[in-house]
Amino acid sequence: MRKEAEERRNEILDAADELFGQKGFDGTSTNDILEKVGIARGTLYYHFKSKEDIMDSLVDRYSVRLLGSAQEIAADESIPVVERIIRVVISINLSGGSSQEIMEHIHKPQNALMHKKIEKVIINGVTPILTGIIQEGIEQGLFNTPYPYECMEMIVTYANTVFDDDMVEMTYEERASRIRAIIFNGERLLGAKSGSLMNIMQMFDSENAVNNE
């Protein structure tokens, strides 16, 4: 029974996900979801309190996909601290694979509320992941700051806003310049040796080159 309930819940989420992509959150009615899944209204409300509750559950499902790889990388202490930071940032860069699919979905104007919720997930989810790596770097003498969490929060919030295509339109060159600026100022926020994080720029350059091919 528990397995059947979970399968039904996922069927509802899958249907809502598809409909939100086609019609947007506001343009999708609960009747649309009921018809697509082929269930009674009572069954829908057994699993979800409202349409917004369905959206919140979809955001939670996205969060697992968006943050899961970053958490896995952050936990791998065999990877050097700076390289781990690079890998985490690239994993959240939302520029390929399932992440791109998610971003294309939520960047549609009719899904603005879902977009806002995902932004909150990224800021609140990525910041502590990176903070843990920064604290390791402090212990190793790579960084020197009494505010590791706050530093990462500033950087993640800035990056999440400026590199969002809905907020700031940029050429490839302008985007590269913004990345260099984040690294330049990030080194100072973290008390890192000048140039010690600039390898991030090279990683982004190679990543963007692959994505632009």
CSV table of C-alpha atoms in Angstrom, one decimal, residues 10-123:
chain,number,residue,atom,x,y,z
A,10,ASN,CA,4.9,10.5,-8.3
A,11,GLU,CA,2.3,10.1,-11.1
A,12,ILE,CA,0.6,13.3,-9.9
A,13,LEU,CA,4.0,15.1,-9.7
A,14,ASP,CA,5.0,13.9,-13.2
A,15,ALA,CA,1.7,15.0,-14.7
A,16,ALA,CA,1.9,18.4,-13.0
A,17,ASP,CA,5.5,18.8,-14.1
A,18,GLU,CA,4.5,18.3,-17.7
A,19,LEU,CA,1.5,20.5,-17.5
A,20,PHE,CA,3.4,23.3,-15.8
A,21,GLY,CA,5.9,23.1,-18.6
A,22,GLN,CA,3.2,23.4,-21.2
A,23,LYS,CA,0.7,25.8,-19.6
A,24,GLY,CA,2.7,27.3,-16.7
A,25,PHE,CA,1.7,27.1,-13.0
A,26,ASP,CA,-1.1,29.7,-13.3
A,27,GLY,CA,-2.5,28.3,-16.5
A,28,THR,CA,-2.8,24.7,-15.1
A,29,SER,CA,-5.9,23.9,-13.1
A,30,THR,CA,-6.3,21.0,-10.7
A,31,ASN,CA,-8.9,19.6,-13.2
A,32,ASP,CA,-6.1,19.5,-15.8
A,33,ILE,CA,-4.0,17.4,-13.4
A,34,LEU,CA,-6.9,15.1,-12.5
A,35,GLU,CA,-7.7,14.4,-16.1
A,36,LYS,CA,-4.1,13.7,-17.1
A,37,VAL,CA,-3.6,11.3,-14.2
A,38,GLY,CA,-7.1,9.9,-14.4
A,39,ILE,CA,-7.9,10.1,-10.7
A,40,ALA,CA,-10.7,11.5,-8.5
A,41,ARG,CA,-10.3,14.9,-6.8
A,42,GLY,CA,-10.3,13.2,-3.4
A,43,THR,CA,-7.3,11.1,-4.4
A,44,LEU,CA,-5.4,14.2,-5.4
A,45,TYR,CA,-6.2,15.9,-2.1
A,46,TYR,CA,-5.2,12.8,-0.2
A,47,HIS,CA,-1.6,13.4,-1.4
A,48,PHE,CA,-1.5,17.2,-1.8
A,49,LYS,CA,-3.3,20.0,0.0
A,50,SER,CA,-3.3,22.3,-3.0
A,51,LYS,CA,-1.8,23.1,-6.4
A,52,GLU,CA,0.9,25.1,-4.6
A,53,ASP,CA,1.7,22.1,-2.4
A,54,ILE,CA,2.2,20.1,-5.6
A,55,MET,CA,4.6,22.8,-6.9
A,56,ASP,CA,6.5,22.8,-3.5
A,57,SER,CA,6.9,19.0,-3.8
A,58,LEU,CA,8.2,19.5,-7.4
A,59,VAL,CA,10.7,22.0,-6.1
A,60,ASP,CA,11.8,19.5,-3.4
A,61,ARG,CA,12.3,16.9,-6.1
A,62,TYR,CA,14.3,19.4,-8.2
A,63,SER,CA,16.4,20.2,-5.1
A,64,VAL,CA,17.5,16.6,-4.8
A,65,ARG,CA,18.8,16.7,-8.4
A,66,LEU,CA,20.3,20.1,-8.1
A,67,LEU,CA,22.1,19.7,-4.8
A,68,GLY,CA,22.8,15.9,-4.7
A,69,SER,CA,25.9,16.0,-6.9
A,70,ALA,CA,27.2,19.0,-5.1
A,71,GLN,CA,26.9,17.3,-1.7
A,72,GLU,CA,28.6,14.2,-3.1
A,73,ILE,CA,31.5,16.2,-4.4
A,74,ALA,CA,31.8,18.2,-1.1
A,75,ALA,CA,32.0,15.1,0.9
A,76,ASP,CA,34.9,13.6,-1.1
A,77,GLU,CA,38.0,14.6,1.0
A,78,SER,CA,40.3,13.0,-1.5
A,79,ILE,CA,39.7,15.9,-3.8
A,80,PRO,CA,41.8,19.0,-2.9
A,81,VAL,CA,39.8,21.9,-1.3
A,82,VAL,CA,40.1,24.4,-4.2
A,83,GLU,CA,39.3,21.7,-6.8
A,84,ARG,CA,36.2,20.7,-4.8
A,85,ILE,CA,35.0,24.3,-4.7
A,86,ILE,CA,35.4,24.5,-8.5
A,87,ARG,CA,33.6,21.2,-9.0
A,88,VAL,CA,30.7,22.2,-6.7
A,89,VAL,CA,30.3,25.6,-8.5
A,90,ILE,CA,30.3,23.9,-11.9
A,91,SER,CA,27.7,21.3,-10.7
A,92,ILE,CA,25.4,24.1,-9.7
A,93,ASN,CA,26.1,26.1,-12.9
A,94,LEU,CA,22.9,24.8,-14.3
A,95,SER,CA,24.2,24.7,-17.8
A,96,GLY,CA,23.8,21.1,-18.9
A,97,GLY,CA,22.0,17.8,-18.5
A,98,SER,CA,18.9,17.6,-16.2
A,99,SER,CA,19.9,21.0,-14.6
A,100,GLN,CA,19.4,22.7,-18.0
A,101,GLU,CA,16.1,21.0,-18.4
A,102,ILE,CA,15.0,22.3,-15.0
A,103,MET,CA,16.1,25.8,-15.7
A,104,GLU,CA,14.4,26.0,-19.1
A,105,HIS,CA,11.3,24.9,-17.4
A,106,ILE,CA,11.3,27.4,-14.5
A,107,HIS,CA,12.5,30.3,-16.6
A,108,LYS,CA,9.2,30.5,-18.5
A,109,PRO,CA,7.4,33.7,-17.4
A,110,GLN,CA,4.3,31.7,-16.3
A,111,ASN,CA,6.5,29.8,-13.8
A,112,ALA,CA,7.9,32.8,-12.0
A,113,LEU,CA,6.8,31.6,-8.6
A,114,MET,CA,8.6,28.2,-9.1
A,115,HIS,CA,11.6,30.1,-10.3
A,116,LYS,CA,11.7,32.1,-7.1
A,117,LYS,CA,11.4,29.0,-5.0
A,118,ILE,CA,14.3,27.3,-6.8
A,119,GLU,CA,16.4,30.4,-6.2
A,120,LYS,CA,15.7,30.1,-2.5
A,121,VAL,CA,16.8,26.4,-2.7
A,122,ILE,CA,20.0,27.3,-4.4
A,123,ILE,CA,21.0,30.0,-1.9
